[in-house]
Structures are given as C-alpha cells and as structure tokens.
Short mmCIF file of C-alpha atoms in Angstrom, two decimals:
data_model
loop_
_atom_site.label_atom_id
_atom_site.label_comp_id
_atom_site.label_asym_id
_atom_site.label_seq_id
_atom_site.Cartn_x
_atom_site.Cartn_y
_atom_site.Cartn_z
CA ALA A 258 122.23 140.68 149.61
CA ALA A 259 122.94 142.77 152.71
CA SER A 260 123.25 139.63 154.84
CA TYR A 261 126.29 138.61 152.85
CA GLY A 262 128.09 141.88 153.44
CA ALA A 263 127.88 142.81 149.76
CA TYR A 264 125.32 143.57 147.13
CA TYR A 265 125.19 142.29 143.63
CA VAL A 266 123.33 142.80 140.40
CA LEU A 267 122.08 139.79 138.47
CA VAL A 268 122.00 140.41 134.73
CA GLY A 269 120.09 137.79 132.71
CA SER A 270 121.96 136.29 129.74
CA HIS A 271 125.00 138.50 130.41
CA HIS A 272 127.96 137.46 128.25
CA VAL A 273 131.01 136.37 130.24
CA GLU A 274 134.33 135.97 128.48
CA THR A 275 136.28 132.71 129.03
CA ASP A 276 139.56 131.55 127.51
CA ASN A 277 137.94 130.07 124.44
CA ALA A 278 134.32 131.12 124.25
CA TYR A 279 131.53 133.43 125.32
CA VAL A 280 128.77 131.87 127.35
CA GLY A 281 125.42 133.24 128.48
CA ALA A 282 125.22 133.33 132.29
CA TYR A 283 123.94 135.25 135.27
CA VAL A 284 126.62 137.49 136.73
CA ALA A 285 126.76 138.51 140.39
CA GLN A 286 128.96 141.53 140.96
CA VAL A 287 130.51 141.38 144.41
CA THR A 288 130.83 144.83 145.97
CA PRO A 289 131.29 145.91 149.60
CA LEU A 290 128.60 147.89 151.36
CA ILE A 291 131.24 149.69 153.42
CA GLY A 292 134.75 150.82 152.60
CA GLY A 293 138.02 149.88 154.26
CA PRO A 294 141.37 148.14 153.88
CA VAL A 295 141.35 144.50 152.78
CA ARG A 296 142.59 142.09 155.42
CA SER A 297 142.32 138.88 153.43
CA VAL A 298 141.11 137.51 150.10
CA ALA A 299 139.95 133.92 150.29
CA VAL A 300 139.41 133.08 146.60
CA ASN A 301 141.06 133.29 143.20
CA ASP A 302 139.76 133.48 139.66
CA THR A 303 138.13 130.29 138.35
CA GLN A 304 137.58 129.01 141.89
CA ALA A 305 134.16 127.49 142.55
CA VAL A 306 132.35 128.91 145.57
CA LYS A 307 129.17 128.15 147.45
CA GLN A 308 126.55 130.71 148.33
CA GLY A 309 127.52 132.37 151.61
CA GLN A 310 131.17 131.40 151.35
CA VAL A 311 133.62 134.06 152.57
CA LEU A 312 135.28 135.85 149.67
CA VAL A 313 136.92 138.91 151.20
CA VAL A 314 137.45 140.15 154.73
CA LEU A 315 137.96 143.86 155.40
CA ASP A 316 139.90 145.15 158.39
CA ASP A 317 137.28 145.48 161.14
CA THR A 318 139.24 147.61 163.62
CA ASP A 319 137.27 150.79 162.94
CA ALA A 320 133.98 148.90 162.86
CA ARG A 321 134.67 147.29 166.25
CA ILE A 322 135.60 150.64 167.76
CA ALA A 323 132.44 152.19 166.34
CA LEU A 324 130.34 149.37 167.81
CA ALA A 325 131.98 149.72 171.24
CA SER A 326 131.40 153.47 171.15
CA ALA A 327 127.74 153.02 170.18
CA GLN A 328 127.25 150.46 172.96
CA ALA A 329 128.78 152.86 175.49
CA ALA A 330 126.51 155.66 174.23
CA LEU A 331 123.49 153.37 174.62
CA ALA A 332 124.46 152.53 178.20
CA SER A 333 124.91 156.24 178.93
CA ALA A 334 121.49 157.07 177.45
CA GLN A 335 119.86 154.32 179.50
CA ARG A 336 121.47 155.62 182.69
CA LYS A 337 120.32 159.15 181.87
CA VAL A 338 116.73 158.05 181.28
CA ARG A 339 116.73 155.98 184.46
CA GLY A 340 117.79 159.19 186.18
CA TYR A 341 114.87 161.04 184.60
CA LEU A 342 112.45 158.39 185.82
CA ALA A 343 113.96 158.36 189.30
CA THR A 344 113.76 162.15 189.42
CA ASP A 345 110.05 161.95 188.55
CA GLN A 346 109.52 159.74 191.59
CA SER A 347 111.67 161.96 193.80
CA LEU A 348 109.85 165.12 192.74
CA SER A 349 106.49 163.45 193.30
CA ALA A 350 107.63 162.61 196.82
CA GLN A 351 108.80 166.21 197.28
CA ILE A 352 105.37 167.49 196.27
CA ALA A 353 103.77 165.24 198.86
CA ALA A 354 106.22 166.57 201.45
CA ARG A 355 105.50 170.16 200.43
CA ASP A 356 101.77 169.45 200.81
CA ALA A 357 102.46 168.37 204.37
CA ASP A 358 104.57 171.51 204.93
CA GLN A 359 101.71 173.66 203.68
CA ALA A 360 99.27 171.94 206.02
CA ARG A 361 101.59 172.51 208.99
CA ALA A 362 102.14 176.13 207.98
CA ALA A 363 98.38 176.68 207.71
CA ALA A 364 97.83 175.16 211.17
CA THR A 365 100.62 177.29 212.65
CA LEU A 366 99.14 180.41 211.07
CA THR A 367 95.70 179.63 212.46
CA SER A 368 97.16 179.16 215.93
CA ALA A 369 99.17 182.39 215.65
CA ARG A 370 96.09 184.29 214.52
CA SER A 371 94.20 183.03 217.58
CA ASP A 372 97.08 184.04 219.87
CA LEU A 373 97.17 187.47 218.24
CA ASP A 374 93.44 187.94 218.69
CA ARG A 375 93.64 186.95 222.36
CA ALA A 376 96.58 189.26 222.96
CA ARG A 377 94.73 192.15 221.33
CA VAL A 378 91.58 191.51 223.39
CA ASP A 379 93.65 191.18 226.57
CA LEU A 380 95.44 194.46 225.88
CA ASP A 381 92.18 196.28 225.16
CA ARG A 382 90.67 194.94 228.38
CA ARG A 383 93.69 195.99 230.42
CA LYS A 384 93.67 199.45 228.87
CA ALA A 385 90.06 199.87 229.95
CA LEU A 386 90.91 198.75 233.48
CA ALA A 387 94.00 200.91 233.60
CA ALA A 388 91.76 203.98 233.29
CA THR A 389 90.15 203.05 236.61
CA GLY A 390 93.46 202.19 238.24
CA ALA A 391 92.59 198.48 238.49
CA VAL A 392 95.60 197.51 236.35
CA SER A 393 99.14 198.62 237.06
CA GLY A 394 101.41 200.11 234.47
CA ASP A 395 103.59 196.99 234.53
CA GLU A 396 100.64 194.78 233.68
CA LEU A 397 99.70 197.04 230.82
CA THR A 398 103.28 196.93 229.55
CA ARG A 399 103.31 193.15 229.71
CA ALA A 400 100.07 193.02 227.74
CA GLN A 401 101.51 195.34 225.13
CA ASN A 402 104.63 193.19 224.86
CA ALA A 403 102.49 190.07 224.56
CA LEU A 404 100.59 191.65 221.69
CA ALA A 405 103.81 192.62 219.96
CA ASN A 406 105.16 189.06 220.34
CA ALA A 407 101.89 187.60 219.07
CA GLN A 408 101.99 189.91 216.08
CA ALA A 409 105.57 188.85 215.29
CA ALA A 410 104.65 185.18 215.58
CA TYR A 411 101.68 185.72 213.29
CA ASP A 412 103.81 187.53 210.70
CA SER A 413 106.39 184.73 210.85
CA ALA A 414 103.70 182.05 210.43
CA LYS A 415 102.22 183.93 207.48
CA ALA A 416 105.64 184.18 205.82
CA ALA A 417 106.20 180.46 206.43
CA GLN A 418 102.88 179.69 204.75
CA VAL A 419 103.86 181.75 201.72
CA GLN A 420 107.24 179.99 201.57
CA ALA A 421 105.61 176.56 201.85
CA ALA A 422 103.33 177.41 198.93
CA ALA A 423 106.31 178.62 196.89
CA ASN A 424 108.26 175.45 197.67
CA ARG A 425 105.37 173.29 196.52
CA ALA A 426 104.95 175.34 193.34
CA ALA A 427 108.66 174.93 192.61
CA ALA A 428 108.45 171.17 193.08
CA VAL A 429 105.40 170.99 190.81
CA GLY A 430 107.23 173.02 188.16
CA SER A 431 110.31 170.82 188.37
CA LEU A 432 108.19 167.70 188.01
CA ALA A 433 106.40 169.16 184.99
CA ALA A 434 109.72 170.06 183.35
CA ASN A 435 111.22 166.64 184.04
CA THR A 436 108.07 164.85 182.90
CA THR A 437 108.46 166.33 179.42
CA LEU A 438 111.60 164.17 179.10
CA THR A 439 109.77 160.95 179.94
CA ASP A 440 106.08 161.57 179.27
CA GLY A 441 104.46 158.67 177.44
CA THR A 442 107.68 156.67 177.23
CA SER A 443 109.46 153.91 179.09
CA LEU A 444 113.17 153.15 179.34
CA ASP A 445 113.02 151.16 176.11
CA THR A 446 110.87 153.58 174.13
CA ASN A 447 112.48 156.84 175.23
CA PRO A 448 113.74 158.69 172.11
CA GLU A 449 117.28 159.09 173.46
CA VAL A 450 117.57 155.37 174.18
CA ALA A 451 115.90 154.40 170.90
CA THR A 452 118.31 156.58 168.93
CA ALA A 453 121.32 155.16 170.75
CA ARG A 454 120.06 151.61 170.19
CA ALA A 455 119.62 152.29 166.46
CA ARG A 456 123.26 153.38 166.32
CA VAL A 457 124.30 150.15 168.00
CA ASP A 458 122.29 148.20 165.44
CA GLN A 459 123.89 150.14 162.59
CA ALA A 460 127.37 149.61 164.01
CA SER A 461 126.65 145.87 164.34
CA VAL A 462 125.53 145.74 160.72
CA ASP A 463 128.65 147.61 159.59
CA LEU A 464 130.84 145.16 161.51
CA ALA A 465 129.09 142.21 159.88
CA ARG A 466 129.61 143.82 156.49
CA THR A 467 133.39 143.63 156.86
CA VAL A 468 132.98 139.96 155.90
CA ILE A 469 131.96 139.78 152.24
CA ARG A 470 130.36 136.51 151.18
CA ALA A 471 129.38 134.95 147.88
CA PRO A 472 125.85 136.05 147.01
CA ILE A 473 125.32 132.98 144.83
CA ALA A 474 127.04 129.68 144.11
CA GLY A 475 129.25 129.77 141.06
CA VAL A 476 132.75 130.47 139.80
CA VAL A 477 134.87 133.51 140.64
CA THR A 478 135.91 135.67 137.71
CA ARG A 479 137.55 139.04 137.25
CA ARG A 480 138.90 139.23 140.76
CA ASN A 481 140.08 142.79 141.23
CA VAL A 482 141.15 143.01 144.87
CA GLN A 483 144.36 142.45 146.82
CA VAL A 484 145.30 142.25 150.48
CA GLY A 485 146.10 145.71 151.85
CA GLN A 486 144.12 147.50 149.19
CA ARG A 487 141.66 150.10 150.44
CA VAL A 488 138.33 149.55 148.75
CA ALA A 489 135.38 151.88 148.58
CA ALA A 490 131.76 151.00 149.12
CA GLY A 491 130.28 149.93 145.80
CA ALA A 492 133.59 149.05 144.13
CA VAL A 493 133.43 145.83 142.12
CA LEU A 494 135.84 143.35 143.70
CA MET A 495 135.03 140.31 141.56
CA GLN A 496 132.18 138.53 139.85
CA VAL A 497 130.57 135.20 140.51
CA VAL A 498 129.00 133.45 137.53
#
C-alpha cells in the first residue's frame, strides 16, 4: 500500500519454504516505491511484525531537499500570481486615470478651438478696419500674432488629445495581456500555483516513502537488504508471510 511506503503483491496459497516444511500462506513482497541508500533495517528474518511497523528506512536527504525546493517554488509561484493580480488592479486604475486625462485633453482642445476661432474673427475684423485706416499696423500685427499663438495652442491641445487616447489604449492593452495570466482563476486555482503545489505534494509523498512499513502483520522472511545498500524502486527487500 502506498501509505506504507512500499507496495506488495498478495499471492493466495503461495508456498513458502521453512526449515522443515512447506506451508501454504499469503506472501507480501516488500518493495520500495522510490530508490535510495538504506539508512537502517529494523527487522531480521523470522521476526514477527505488526501491520504498519517500520521495516526499512531509506536515507531521506535528497527527498528533504526536493521537498524544500518544491516548497520554495510554490512560494515563488504564489508571489508571482499575487503580482499578476496586483498588476490587474494597477492597470485598471491607470485606465481610469487615462479616462480622466482624455476628458481634460478634450476640454482643453475645445477651449483652444474657441480661442482660435475668436482670434481668426478678430484678425478678419481688424483687416477690414485696416483698409479704412481705423486700425493701426501695430494692432493688426498683434491680431496676427494672437492668431498664430491660438493656432499653436490648438495644435498642442490636439496632439495632447491624441496622446491621451494612445496612453489609454496602451493601458487597456496591458490590462488585456495581463488578464490572460489570471482570467477565471484565483491565487489557489492559478495553473502556475496549482502545478507548484502538486510538486510539493509529490515531494511530500516521496519523503514519506523513505520509511517502508509492513503492509500486513506476519513474519519476515527472505530479507535481502543491508544498511548502506542502494536499492531501486521495485526491488524486493523481504517478504512478510
């Protein structure tokens, strides 16, 4: 059973050799689910054991390192996803700010257009009066300069409006791109976090499997494992009958 850190095969009426006879019995082959060097062997042949009793302990150094690494990767994935979610909020706030910028730019452009229209009308009026001598050359020059300034202000306001629209579009695009990383998920259900958590779970299972326990109650036979020996997953270490 996986919970005992080993798997076994029960064979009905399997013949087990003893010193003076053959008896029919169920045989549980004790094999590790992971490989590694043997740290300790807790039983000998002919020793009676209870179900769940520790039989063999593998060195767990690599398994502990793997678990710590998986836990660190999970924490990193969680921080990354929290960043994604925070960025969503930040970009949403940026879009709202860009909306306000667009509104200001539109108002400024409207005002500049009005100023430009007034300056153009004023210049036209002064040109008409200049023909009769009612307006001096200096006044006409000032009106021309005012029109030029109004035109420059209008052009600047129009450019600002275009830039405000571009800034908003960029913020919307950034939000859409970032949303693809979090859409329909939470911190716990995000694929990156879920994958990292699965690796933690697997590393925890592998660590638990370094302790190999008796799958059934019975007597140890055919022990074939020594301290320091490197065993492979699936190798038969002993039998319990």
